[in-house]
mmCIF file of C-alpha atoms in Angstrom:
data_model
loop_
_atom_site.group_PDB
_atom_site.id
_atom_site.type_symbol
_atom_site.label_atom_id
_atom_site.label_comp_id
_atom_site.label_asym_id
_atom_site.label_seq_id
_atom_site.Cartn_x
_atom_site.Cartn_y
_atom_site.Cartn_z
ATOM 1 C CA MET G 880 194.900 32.250 84.326
ATOM 2 C CA GLY G 881 196.348 29.744 86.790
ATOM 3 C CA PRO G 882 200.024 29.248 87.588
ATOM 4 C CA ILE G 883 202.271 28.569 84.576
ATOM 5 C CA SER G 884 204.396 25.461 84.879
ATOM 6 C CA THR G 885 208.063 25.560 83.903
ATOM 7 C CA ILE G 886 207.360 23.503 80.789
ATOM 8 C CA GLN G 887 204.499 25.778 79.739
ATOM 9 C CA ARG G 888 206.762 28.751 80.358
ATOM 10 C CA ILE G 889 209.263 27.374 77.838
ATOM 11 C CA LYS G 890 206.568 27.574 75.197
ATOM 12 C CA LEU G 891 205.068 30.944 76.112
ATOM 13 C CA ILE G 892 207.643 33.525 77.213
ATOM 14 C CA MET G 893 211.371 34.086 77.332
ATOM 15 C CA ALA G 894 214.207 36.264 78.606
ATOM 16 C CA GLY G 895 213.187 39.671 79.995
ATOM 17 C CA ALA G 896 209.487 38.892 79.646
ATOM 18 C CA GLU G 897 209.887 36.152 82.249
ATOM 19 C CA ILE G 898 211.071 38.425 85.028
ATOM 20 C CA ILE G 899 208.959 41.547 84.643
ATOM 21 C CA GLY G 900 207.790 42.536 88.098
ATOM 22 C CA LYS G 901 207.739 45.208 90.761
ATOM 23 C CA GLU G 902 210.869 46.958 89.464
ATOM 24 C CA GLU G 903 209.155 47.837 86.189
ATOM 25 C CA LEU G 904 205.981 48.864 88.031
ATOM 26 C CA ASN G 905 207.978 51.138 90.329
ATOM 27 C CA GLU G 906 209.467 52.933 87.308
ATOM 28 C CA ILE G 907 205.966 53.479 85.896
ATOM 29 C CA LEU G 908 204.722 54.773 89.262
ATOM 30 C CA ASP G 909 207.693 57.116 89.388
ATOM 31 C CA LEU G 910 206.730 58.437 85.973
ATOM 32 C CA PHE G 911 203.210 59.224 87.163
ATOM 33 C CA SER G 912 204.399 60.773 90.410
ATOM 34 C CA GLY G 913 205.696 63.871 88.625
ATOM 35 C CA ASP G 914 203.850 67.090 87.913
ATOM 36 C CA SER G 915 202.728 65.829 84.519
ATOM 37 C CA VAL G 916 203.158 62.887 82.208
ATOM 38 C CA THR G 917 203.748 63.222 78.501
ATOM 39 C CA LEU G 918 203.965 60.442 75.974
ATOM 40 C CA TYR G 919 205.428 62.786 73.417
ATOM 41 C CA ARG G 920 209.028 61.910 72.692
ATOM 42 C CA TYR G 921 210.347 65.474 72.573
ATOM 43 C CA GLY G 922 208.149 67.133 75.196
ATOM 44 C CA PRO G 923 209.799 69.066 78.062
ATOM 45 C CA ASN G 924 208.931 66.435 80.655
ATOM 46 C CA ASN G 925 210.353 63.487 78.762
ATOM 47 C CA TYR G 926 212.970 62.088 81.029
ATOM 48 C CA LYS G 927 212.389 58.312 81.094
ATOM 49 C CA THR G 928 213.198 57.928 77.399
ATOM 50 C CA LYS G 929 216.293 60.070 77.722
ATOM 51 C CA GLU G 930 217.361 58.128 80.812
ATOM 52 C CA LEU G 931 216.939 54.814 78.994
ATOM 53 C CA GLU G 932 218.945 56.098 76.031
ATOM 54 C CA SER G 933 221.744 57.287 78.302
ATOM 55 C CA ASN G 934 221.840 54.020 80.244
ATOM 56 C CA PHE G 935 221.776 51.942 77.072
ATOM 57 C CA ALA G 936 224.607 53.933 75.468
ATOM 58 C CA GLU G 937 226.680 53.452 78.610
ATOM 59 C CA TYR G 938 225.987 49.707 78.665
ATOM 60 C CA MET G 939 226.952 49.338 75.001
ATOM 61 C CA GLY G 940 229.986 51.615 75.314
ATOM 62 C CA VAL G 941 228.898 54.010 72.551
ATOM 63 C CA LYS G 942 228.349 57.748 72.317
ATOM 64 C CA TYR G 943 224.735 57.790 71.199
ATOM 65 C CA ALA G 944 221.578 55.709 71.619
ATOM 66 C CA HIS G 945 218.141 56.588 70.292
ATOM 67 C CA ALA G 946 214.957 54.829 71.450
ATOM 68 C CA VAL G 947 212.124 54.033 69.041
ATOM 69 C CA SER G 948 208.815 52.199 68.994
ATOM 70 C CA SER G 949 209.971 48.762 67.776
ATOM 71 C CA GLY G 950 212.898 46.749 66.467
ATOM 72 C CA THR G 951 211.514 47.121 62.947
ATOM 73 C CA ALA G 952 211.479 50.893 63.424
ATOM 74 C CA ALA G 953 215.072 50.701 64.659
ATOM 75 C CA ILE G 954 216.468 48.991 61.551
ATOM 76 C CA HIS G 955 214.346 51.227 59.311
ATOM 77 C CA CYS G 956 215.802 54.328 60.995
ATOM 78 C CA ALA G 957 219.345 52.967 60.772
ATOM 79 C CA LEU G 958 219.031 52.267 57.058
ATOM 80 C CA ALA G 959 217.469 55.673 56.387
ATOM 81 C CA ALA G 960 220.219 57.440 58.321
ATOM 82 C CA ALA G 961 222.805 55.576 56.233
ATOM 83 C CA GLY G 962 221.229 57.042 53.112
ATOM 84 C CA VAL G 963 219.804 53.804 51.714
ATOM 85 C CA GLY G 964 217.240 54.575 49.032
ATOM 86 C CA PRO G 965 215.818 53.732 45.610
ATOM 87 C CA GLY G 966 218.231 51.925 43.327
ATOM 88 C CA ASP G 967 220.537 50.811 46.134
ATOM 89 C CA GLU G 968 221.289 47.209 47.034
ATOM 90 C CA VAL G 969 221.761 46.019 50.609
ATOM 91 C CA ILE G 970 223.516 42.729 51.331
ATOM 92 C CA THR G 971 222.073 40.726 54.189
ATOM 93 C CA THR G 972 221.467 37.165 55.339
ATOM 94 C CA ALA G 973 219.171 34.461 53.965
ATOM 95 C CA TRP G 974 218.030 33.664 57.531
ATOM 96 C CA THR G 975 216.499 36.431 59.604
ATOM 97 C CA PHE G 976 213.149 37.654 60.760
ATOM 98 C CA ILE G 977 211.548 39.540 57.875
ATOM 99 C CA ALA G 978 211.883 43.018 59.469
ATOM 100 C CA PRO G 979 215.240 44.091 57.954
ATOM 101 C CA ILE G 980 214.132 42.808 54.543
ATOM 102 C CA GLU G 981 210.922 44.832 54.828
ATOM 103 C CA ALA G 982 212.818 47.932 55.936
ATOM 104 C CA ILE G 983 215.246 47.723 53.012
ATOM 105 C CA SER G 984 212.347 47.297 50.589
ATOM 106 C CA ALA G 985 210.332 50.109 52.187
ATOM 107 C CA LEU G 986 213.160 52.534 51.394
ATOM 108 C CA GLY G 987 213.047 51.525 47.732
ATOM 109 C CA ALA G 988 216.267 49.507 47.897
ATOM 110 C CA THR G 989 216.804 45.855 47.010
ATOM 111 C CA PRO G 990 217.751 43.263 49.653
ATOM 112 C CA VAL G 991 220.445 40.835 48.492
ATOM 113 C CA PRO G 992 220.471 37.769 50.774
ATOM 114 C CA VAL G 993 223.571 35.592 51.172
ATOM 115 C CA ASN G 994 223.531 31.858 51.952
ATOM 116 C CA LEU G 995 224.544 30.573 55.381
ATOM 117 C CA ASP G 996 227.646 28.886 56.706
ATOM 118 C CA SER G 997 227.547 26.267 59.484
ATOM 119 C CA SER G 998 227.223 28.992 62.144
ATOM 120 C CA PHE G 999 223.784 29.871 60.697
ATOM 121 C CA HIS G 1000 225.033 33.294 59.595
ATOM 122 C CA MET G 1001 225.807 34.604 56.135
ATOM 123 C CA ASP G 1002 228.925 33.038 54.695
ATOM 124 C CA PRO G 1003 231.705 35.645 54.221
ATOM 125 C CA GLU G 1004 233.126 33.598 51.343
ATOM 126 C CA GLN G 1005 229.932 34.111 49.334
ATOM 127 C CA ILE G 1006 229.567 37.859 49.895
ATOM 128 C CA GLU G 1007 232.082 39.117 47.339
ATOM 129 C CA SER G 1008 230.070 37.671 44.457
ATOM 130 C CA LYS G 1009 227.000 39.612 45.661
ATOM 131 C CA ILE G 1010 228.682 43.031 45.709
ATOM 132 C CA SER G 1011 227.895 45.333 42.788
ATOM 133 C CA SER G 1012 228.199 49.008 41.909
ATOM 134 C CA LYS G 1013 224.774 49.464 43.516
ATOM 135 C CA THR G 1014 225.750 48.004 46.908
ATOM 136 C CA LYS G 1015 225.159 50.704 49.514
ATOM 137 C CA ALA G 1016 225.218 48.808 52.791
ATOM 138 C CA MET G 1017 225.437 45.443 54.495
ATOM 139 C CA VAL G 1018 222.959 44.490 57.214
ATOM 140 C CA VAL G 1019 224.499 41.835 59.443
ATOM 141 C CA VAL G 1020 221.964 39.902 61.533
ATOM 142 C CA PRO G 1021 223.522 37.992 64.448
ATOM 143 C CA MET G 1022 220.983 35.286 65.290
ATOM 144 C CA TRP G 1023 221.682 34.632 69.019
ATOM 145 C CA ALA G 1024 225.409 34.414 68.340
ATOM 146 C CA SER G 1025 227.748 36.029 65.852
ATOM 147 C CA PRO G 1026 229.014 35.771 62.311
ATOM 148 C CA ASP G 1027 232.748 36.184 61.747
ATOM 149 C CA MET G 1028 232.557 39.921 62.395
ATOM 150 C CA HIS G 1029 236.202 40.577 61.594
ATOM 151 C CA ALA G 1030 235.759 39.100 58.115
ATOM 152 C CA LEU G 1031 232.600 41.139 57.518
ATOM 153 C CA VAL G 1032 234.199 44.364 58.721
ATOM 154 C CA ASN G 1033 237.126 43.777 56.370
ATOM 155 C CA ILE G 1034 234.820 43.209 53.404
ATOM 156 C CA CYS G 1035 232.880 46.400 54.119
ATOM 157 C CA GLU G 1036 236.053 48.435 54.507
ATOM 158 C CA LYS G 1037 237.523 46.989 51.315
ATOM 159 C CA HIS G 1038 234.459 47.976 49.269
ATOM 160 C CA SER G 1039 233.505 51.169 51.171
ATOM 161 C CA ILE G 1040 230.177 49.649 52.254
ATOM 162 C CA THR G 1041 228.282 50.910 55.301
ATOM 163 C CA LEU G 1042 228.032 48.164 57.924
ATOM 164 C CA ILE G 1043 224.798 48.031 59.935
ATOM 165 C CA GLU G 1044 224.172 45.410 62.624
ATOM 166 C CA ASP G 1045 220.568 44.381 63.211
ATOM 167 C CA ALA G 1046 221.394 42.817 66.568
ATOM 168 C CA ALA G 1047 217.742 42.498 67.608
ATOM 169 C CA GLN G 1048 218.318 38.885 68.654
ATOM 170 C CA SER G 1049 221.734 39.433 70.253
ATOM 171 C CA LEU G 1050 221.687 42.168 72.863
ATOM 172 C CA GLY G 1051 224.602 41.551 75.231
ATOM 173 C CA ALA G 1052 226.344 39.051 72.972
ATOM 174 C CA LYS G 1053 229.966 39.628 71.948
ATOM 175 C CA PHE G 1054 232.459 38.641 69.265
ATOM 176 C CA LYS G 1055 236.023 38.270 70.541
ATOM 177 C CA GLY G 1056 235.182 40.485 73.528
ATOM 178 C CA LYS G 1057 233.473 43.296 71.582
ATOM 179 C CA LYS G 1058 229.711 43.739 71.898
ATOM 180 C CA LEU G 1059 227.581 43.016 68.864
ATOM 181 C CA GLY G 1060 226.032 46.190 67.540
ATOM 182 C CA THR G 1061 229.291 48.146 67.942
ATOM 183 C CA PHE G 1062 231.232 46.819 64.945
ATOM 184 C CA GLY G 1063 229.351 48.796 62.310
ATOM 185 C CA GLN G 1064 228.512 52.432 61.803
ATOM 186 C CA LEU G 1065 225.058 51.703 63.240
ATOM 187 C CA GLY G 1066 223.486 48.980 65.376
ATOM 188 C CA SER G 1067 219.827 48.286 66.065
ATOM 189 C CA PHE G 1068 217.974 46.302 68.743
ATOM 190 C CA SER G 1069 214.477 45.065 69.559
ATOM 191 C CA PHE G 1070 212.714 44.872 72.928
ATOM 192 C CA ASP G 1071 209.630 42.773 72.200
ATOM 193 C CA ALA G 1072 208.524 39.659 74.090
ATOM 194 C CA GLY G 1073 210.904 37.381 72.202
ATOM 195 C CA LYS G 1074 214.034 39.419 72.875
ATOM 196 C CA THR G 1075 216.553 39.806 75.693
ATOM 197 C CA LEU G 1076 214.731 42.808 77.147
ATOM 198 C CA HIS G 1077 210.952 43.181 77.019
ATOM 199 C CA VAL G 1078 209.159 46.532 77.133
ATOM 200 C CA GLY G 1079 206.010 45.489 75.235
ATOM 201 C CA GLU G 1080 207.254 46.893 71.938
ATOM 202 C CA GLY G 1081 210.357 48.993 71.495
ATOM 203 C CA GLY G 1082 213.743 49.331 69.878
ATOM 204 C CA MET G 1083 217.047 51.189 69.990
ATOM 205 C CA ILE G 1084 219.652 52.448 67.526
ATOM 206 C CA ILE G 1085 223.270 53.049 68.577
ATOM 207 C CA THR G 1086 226.180 54.804 66.880
ATOM 208 C CA ASP G 1087 229.346 56.757 67.596
ATOM 209 C CA SER G 1088 228.565 59.221 64.795
ATOM 210 C CA LYS G 1089 226.819 62.459 65.768
ATOM 211 C CA GLU G 1090 225.660 62.958 62.187
ATOM 212 C CA LEU G 1091 224.105 59.496 61.954
ATOM 213 C CA TYR G 1092 222.535 59.870 65.393
ATOM 214 C CA GLU G 1093 220.881 63.133 64.359
ATOM 215 C CA LYS G 1094 219.562 61.589 61.143
ATOM 216 C CA VAL G 1095 218.168 58.618 63.067
ATOM 217 C CA ALA G 1096 216.397 60.998 65.474
ATOM 218 C CA GLU G 1097 215.020 63.046 62.603
ATOM 219 C CA PHE G 1098 213.709 60.060 60.664
ATOM 220 C CA SER G 1099 211.954 58.752 63.774
ATOM 221 C CA ASP G 1100 210.135 62.069 64.295
ATOM 222 C CA HIS G 1101 208.708 63.144 60.925
ATOM 223 C CA GLY G 1102 211.988 64.762 59.885
ATOM 224 C CA HIS G 1103 212.142 67.318 62.723
ATOM 225 C CA MET G 1104 215.754 68.438 63.187
ATOM 226 C CA HIS G 1105 215.437 69.261 66.925
ATOM 227 C CA ILE G 1106 217.689 72.303 66.857
ATOM 228 C CA GLU G 1107 218.263 73.674 70.343
ATOM 229 C CA GLY G 1108 216.534 76.983 70.918
ATOM 230 C CA LEU G 1109 213.994 76.529 68.128
ATOM 231 C CA PRO G 1110 210.425 75.545 69.070
ATOM 232 C CA ARG G 1111 208.914 72.519 67.440
ATOM 233 C CA GLY G 1112 207.350 73.557 64.148
ATOM 234 C CA LYS G 1113 209.928 76.263 63.612
ATOM 235 C CA ASP G 1114 212.788 73.821 63.098
ATOM 236 C CA PRO G 1115 213.955 73.035 59.547
ATOM 237 C CA ARG G 1116 214.003 69.595 57.907
ATOM 238 C CA ARG G 1117 216.345 67.919 55.464
ATOM 239 C CA MET G 1118 214.794 64.462 55.107
ATOM 240 C CA PRO G 1119 211.348 62.869 55.331
ATOM 241 C CA GLY G 1120 210.513 60.707 58.299
ATOM 242 C CA LEU G 1121 207.879 58.727 60.147
ATOM 243 C CA ASN G 1122 206.517 58.586 63.685
ATOM 244 C CA TYR G 1123 208.671 55.988 65.437
ATOM 245 C CA ARG G 1124 208.913 57.730 68.816
ATOM 246 C CA MET G 1125 209.119 55.665 72.011
ATOM 247 C CA SER G 1126 206.607 56.509 74.753
ATOM 248 C CA GLU G 1127 207.570 57.377 78.300
ATOM 249 C CA LEU G 1128 205.648 54.363 79.619
ATOM 250 C CA THR G 1129 207.638 52.043 77.385
ATOM 251 C CA ALA G 1130 210.917 53.662 78.409
ATOM 252 C CA ALA G 1131 210.059 53.313 82.086
ATOM 253 C CA VAL G 1132 209.767 49.548 81.687
ATOM 254 C CA GLY G 1133 212.997 49.524 79.688
ATOM 255 C CA ILE G 1134 214.967 51.242 82.438
ATOM 256 C CA ALA G 1135 214.099 48.502 84.916
ATOM 257 C CA GLN G 1136 214.632 45.750 82.349
ATOM 258 C CA LEU G 1137 218.106 46.990 81.447
ATOM 259 C CA ARG G 1138 219.179 46.654 85.091
ATOM 260 C CA LYS G 1139 218.400 42.923 84.807
ATOM 261 C CA ILE G 1140 220.408 42.212 81.664
ATOM 262 C CA ASP G 1141 223.367 40.535 83.382
ATOM 263 C CA GLU G 1142 221.001 38.252 85.300
ATOM 264 C CA ILE G 1143 219.204 37.346 82.059
ATOM 265 C CA LEU G 1144 222.388 36.653 80.092
ATOM 266 C CA ASN G 1145 224.143 34.707 82.842
ATOM 267 C CA LYS G 1146 221.193 32.478 83.650
ATOM 268 C CA THR G 1147 220.299 31.585 80.066
ATOM 269 C CA ARG G 1148 223.924 30.766 79.272
ATOM 270 C CA GLU G 1149 224.118 28.571 82.353
ATOM 271 C CA ASN G 1150 220.936 26.752 81.331
ATOM 272 C CA LYS G 1151 222.083 26.331 77.749
ATOM 273 C CA TYR G 1152 225.382 24.733 78.683
ATOM 274 C CA LYS G 1153 223.667 22.357 81.106
ATOM 275 C CA LEU G 1154 221.325 21.139 78.384
ATOM 276 C CA LYS G 1155 224.036 21.051 75.739
ATOM 277 C CA ALA G 1156 226.233 18.846 77.944
ATOM 278 C CA MET G 1157 223.421 16.284 78.035
ATOM 279 C CA LEU G 1158 223.031 16.250 74.251
ATOM 280 C CA GLU G 1159 226.265 17.043 72.450
ATOM 281 C CA ASN G 1160 227.580 13.474 72.316
ATOM 282 C CA LEU G 1161 224.363 11.940 71.005
ATOM 283 C CA PRO G 1162 224.723 10.207 67.630
ATOM 284 C CA GLY G 1163 222.842 11.795 64.746
ATOM 285 C CA LEU G 1164 222.892 15.305 66.261
ATOM 286 C CA LYS G 1165 225.250 17.989 64.927
ATOM 287 C CA MET G 1166 225.559 20.986 67.238
ATOM 288 C CA ARG G 1167 225.646 24.422 65.653
ATOM 289 C CA ASP G 1168 229.138 25.726 64.887
ATOM 290 C CA PHE G 1169 230.251 29.002 66.449
ATOM 291 C CA HIS G 1170 232.770 31.658 65.516
ATOM 292 C CA ASP G 1171 232.857 32.594 69.214
ATOM 293 C CA GLU G 1172 230.562 30.558 71.465
ATOM 294 C CA ASP G 1173 231.886 32.190 74.635
ATOM 295 C CA GLY G 1174 230.373 35.474 73.480
ATOM 296 C CA ALA G 1175 227.057 34.072 72.287
ATOM 297 C CA GLN G 1176 223.746 34.457 74.036
ATOM 298 C CA GLY G 1177 222.323 31.453 75.820
ATOM 299 C CA ASP G 1178 218.623 31.740 75.037
ATOM 300 C CA THR G 1179 218.738 29.147 72.254
ATOM 301 C CA LEU G 1180 220.356 25.808 71.531
ATOM 302 C CA ILE G 1181 220.509 24.826 67.854
ATOM 303 C CA PHE G 1182 221.454 21.483 66.394
ATOM 304 C CA SER G 1183 220.877 19.669 63.109
ATOM 305 C CA LEU G 1184 219.757 16.174 62.189
ATOM 306 C CA GLU G 1185 220.342 14.267 58.983
ATOM 307 C CA THR G 1186 216.997 15.071 57.335
ATOM 308 C CA ASN G 1187 213.998 17.375 57.524
ATOM 309 C CA GLU G 1188 211.802 14.355 58.260
ATOM 310 C CA LEU G 1189 213.791 13.593 61.409
ATOM 311 C CA ALA G 1190 213.647 17.224 62.518
ATOM 312 C CA LEU G 1191 209.861 17.260 62.152
ATOM 313 C CA LYS G 1192 209.530 13.996 64.078
ATOM 314 C CA LEU G 1193 211.678 15.330 66.920
ATOM 315 C CA GLU G 1194 209.739 18.583 66.962
ATOM 316 C CA ASN G 1195 206.534 16.565 67.315
ATOM 317 C CA ALA G 1196 208.030 14.498 70.157
ATOM 318 C CA LEU G 1197 209.049 17.678 71.982
ATOM 319 C CA MET G 1198 205.641 19.276 71.474
ATOM 320 C CA ASN G 1199 203.879 16.164 72.758
ATOM 321 C CA ALA G 1200 206.001 16.393 75.903
ATOM 322 C CA GLY G 1201 205.072 20.069 76.389
ATOM 323 C CA PHE G 1202 208.256 21.625 75.007
ATOM 324 C CA GLY G 1203 208.071 24.148 72.196
ATOM 325 C CA THR G 1204 210.789 24.918 69.691
ATOM 326 C CA LYS G 1205 211.851 28.384 68.545
ATOM 327 C CA ILE G 1206 211.557 29.207 64.818
ATOM 328 C CA LEU G 1207 213.175 25.991 63.583
ATOM 329 C CA PRO G 1208 211.650 24.080 62.048
ATOM 330 C CA GLU G 1209 208.077 25.321 62.388
ATOM 331 C CA ALA G 1210 208.494 29.010 61.453
ATOM 332 C CA ILE G 1211 211.163 28.698 58.778
ATOM 333 C CA ASP G 1212 209.034 30.362 56.083
ATOM 334 C CA TRP G 1213 209.019 33.623 58.030
ATOM 335 C CA HIS G 1214 212.784 33.631 58.449
ATOM 336 C CA TYR G 1215 214.125 32.121 55.222
ATOM 337 C CA ALA G 1216 214.800 33.900 51.910
ATOM 338 C CA GLY G 1217 213.631 30.906 49.887
ATOM 339 C CA ALA G 1218 210.066 31.639 51.020
ATOM 340 C CA TRP G 1219 210.037 35.402 50.411
ATOM 341 C CA ASN G 1220 208.333 35.482 47.002
ATOM 342 C CA HIS G 1221 206.185 38.357 48.318
ATOM 343 C CA ILE G 1222 209.416 40.397 48.530
ATOM 344 C CA PHE G 1223 211.225 39.052 45.466
ATOM 345 C CA THR G 1224 208.194 39.226 43.198
ATOM 346 C CA ASP G 1225 210.227 38.764 40.020
ATOM 347 C CA LYS G 1226 211.111 35.194 41.064
ATOM 348 C CA THR G 1227 208.991 32.118 41.600
ATOM 349 C CA ILE G 1228 209.091 30.203 44.856
ATOM 350 C CA GLU G 1229 210.868 27.400 43.004
ATOM 351 C CA GLU G 1230 213.581 29.788 41.810
ATOM 352 C CA LEU G 1231 214.064 31.161 45.301
ATOM 353 C CA GLU G 1232 214.247 27.669 46.789
ATOM 354 C CA GLU G 1233 216.941 26.767 44.273
ATOM 355 C CA GLU G 1234 218.926 29.969 44.889
ATOM 356 C CA PHE G 1235 218.934 29.460 48.651
ATOM 357 C CA LYS G 1236 218.925 25.668 48.698
ATOM 358 C CA MET G 1237 222.099 25.518 50.789
ATOM 359 C CA SER G 1238 220.423 27.547 53.534
ATOM 360 C CA GLY G 1239 217.047 25.861 53.211
ATOM 361 C CA ASP G 1240 218.495 22.375 53.558
ATOM 362 C CA LEU G 1241 220.362 23.340 56.732
ATOM 363 C CA LEU G 1242 217.429 25.156 58.324
ATOM 364 C CA ARG G 1243 214.826 22.504 57.555
ATOM 365 C CA ARG G 1244 216.768 19.748 59.258
ATOM 366 C CA SER G 1245 217.571 21.806 62.332
ATOM 367 C CA ILE G 1246 215.978 22.252 65.742
ATOM 368 C CA CYS G 1247 216.122 25.493 67.727
ATOM 369 C CA LEU G 1248 215.336 25.058 71.415
ATOM 370 C CA ASN G 1249 214.226 28.014 73.522
ATOM 371 C CA ILE G 1250 216.263 28.356 76.742
ATOM 372 C CA PRO G 1251 214.347 30.500 79.265
ATOM 373 C CA VAL G 1252 215.794 32.318 82.248
ATOM 374 C CA LEU G 1253 213.531 30.340 84.595
ATOM 375 C CA LEU G 1254 214.282 26.921 83.126
ATOM 376 C CA ASP G 1255 214.854 24.671 86.148
ATOM 377 C CA GLU G 1256 216.888 21.485 86.565
ATOM 378 C CA ASP G 1257 213.844 19.219 86.268
ATOM 379 C CA ALA G 1258 212.786 20.793 82.988
ATOM 380 C CA ILE G 1259 216.325 20.599 81.573
ATOM 381 C CA THR G 1260 216.517 16.927 82.486
ATOM 382 C CA ALA G 1261 213.047 16.259 81.066
ATOM 383 C CA MET G 1262 213.832 17.992 77.773
ATOM 384 C CA ALA G 1263 217.097 16.082 77.424
ATOM 385 C CA ALA G 1264 215.269 12.820 78.150
ATOM 386 C CA VAL G 1265 212.809 13.428 75.304
ATOM 387 C CA ILE G 1266 215.657 14.021 72.863
ATOM 388 C CA ASN G 1267 217.670 11.068 74.149
ATOM 389 C CA GLU G 1268 214.669 8.790 73.798
ATOM 390 C CA PHE G 1269 214.039 10.015 70.251
ATOM 391 C CA VAL G 1270 217.658 9.448 69.234
ATOM 392 C CA SER G 1271 217.578 5.944 70.694
ATOM 393 C CA SER G 1272 214.384 5.139 68.800
ATOM 394 C CA GLN G 1273 215.992 6.118 65.498
ATOM 395 C CA CYS G 1274 218.944 3.756 65.914
ATOM 396 C CA PHE G 1275 221.542 6.239 64.668
#
């Protein structure tokens, strides 16, 4: 493959995936320079995974971090550790990647999505009506920014609901100075190619609770309790589990990636604000509202137009110029509760669309722009020019 232009890069890769290089390779070489290499999570020579967990816990300011094989595995482990199971209901958002919905369902519980407010997160004012005697937990999904976390914490405390943050899209983001993922009893993260850090596939769960940490570790390793002094196979078990262990190779990449997180966050925020300054006063465009924009990540810029038709036309204009969009509007069906009739099988697609119409209308007329780390001044100017030209052509 030949060199990738900046514009092509906007379409193909993002965040940590953009700056993988010799640092990650050096960590892998270091792994293979030892006496032996094991890819088994709890083998005696496993030190890269443990090092990544320790570094991640320190970065997040929590007591415990546990590495797993994917972001989906991470939220599944978090829910299992919280005791979510058959007959339970779990409140979450009507706009998220499908993973937390799948994880809730896989445990035999029922996801209960809540419509969005203008920040593109679940509306705290609509949550109370969704709480029932079966409500076990709330999965908050910060999509590149943050909901009103103080309001959500208060609701969970009022109703004795376990708060879990699936912060897969928001590593390093904050709400009022506090890192997302640290508000609830558990937080989960993803490290795939579309996330802040990229290890190939991987995830992490964090908590300050020793009991929850141990249950997360057990669920990710077939239920093994990992009692010190007992050999594997002699240890007892108290819960079923799955194989969600992270490999040493994956962890080695993660160690190097985590050292780059400040560079990633600072550069994407800088790029976002440059582009936003060129667009925010354009007629016909409504920039996304924030509960705390200073704490948000910078790898996306979201704004809404008056109709879905206009959003599709602008998406087409951007694509023709070589600029891709991120999720909105092209991938809405994967991220929107109104399209999940394969999950909510007792409802028709028409019933789901009606139930989540408020969210669907907002999402379908919105554009989400990917803001890479390596987005240069020329590309920012070119992207803004495409949008300016489109707005002018529509005579808003």
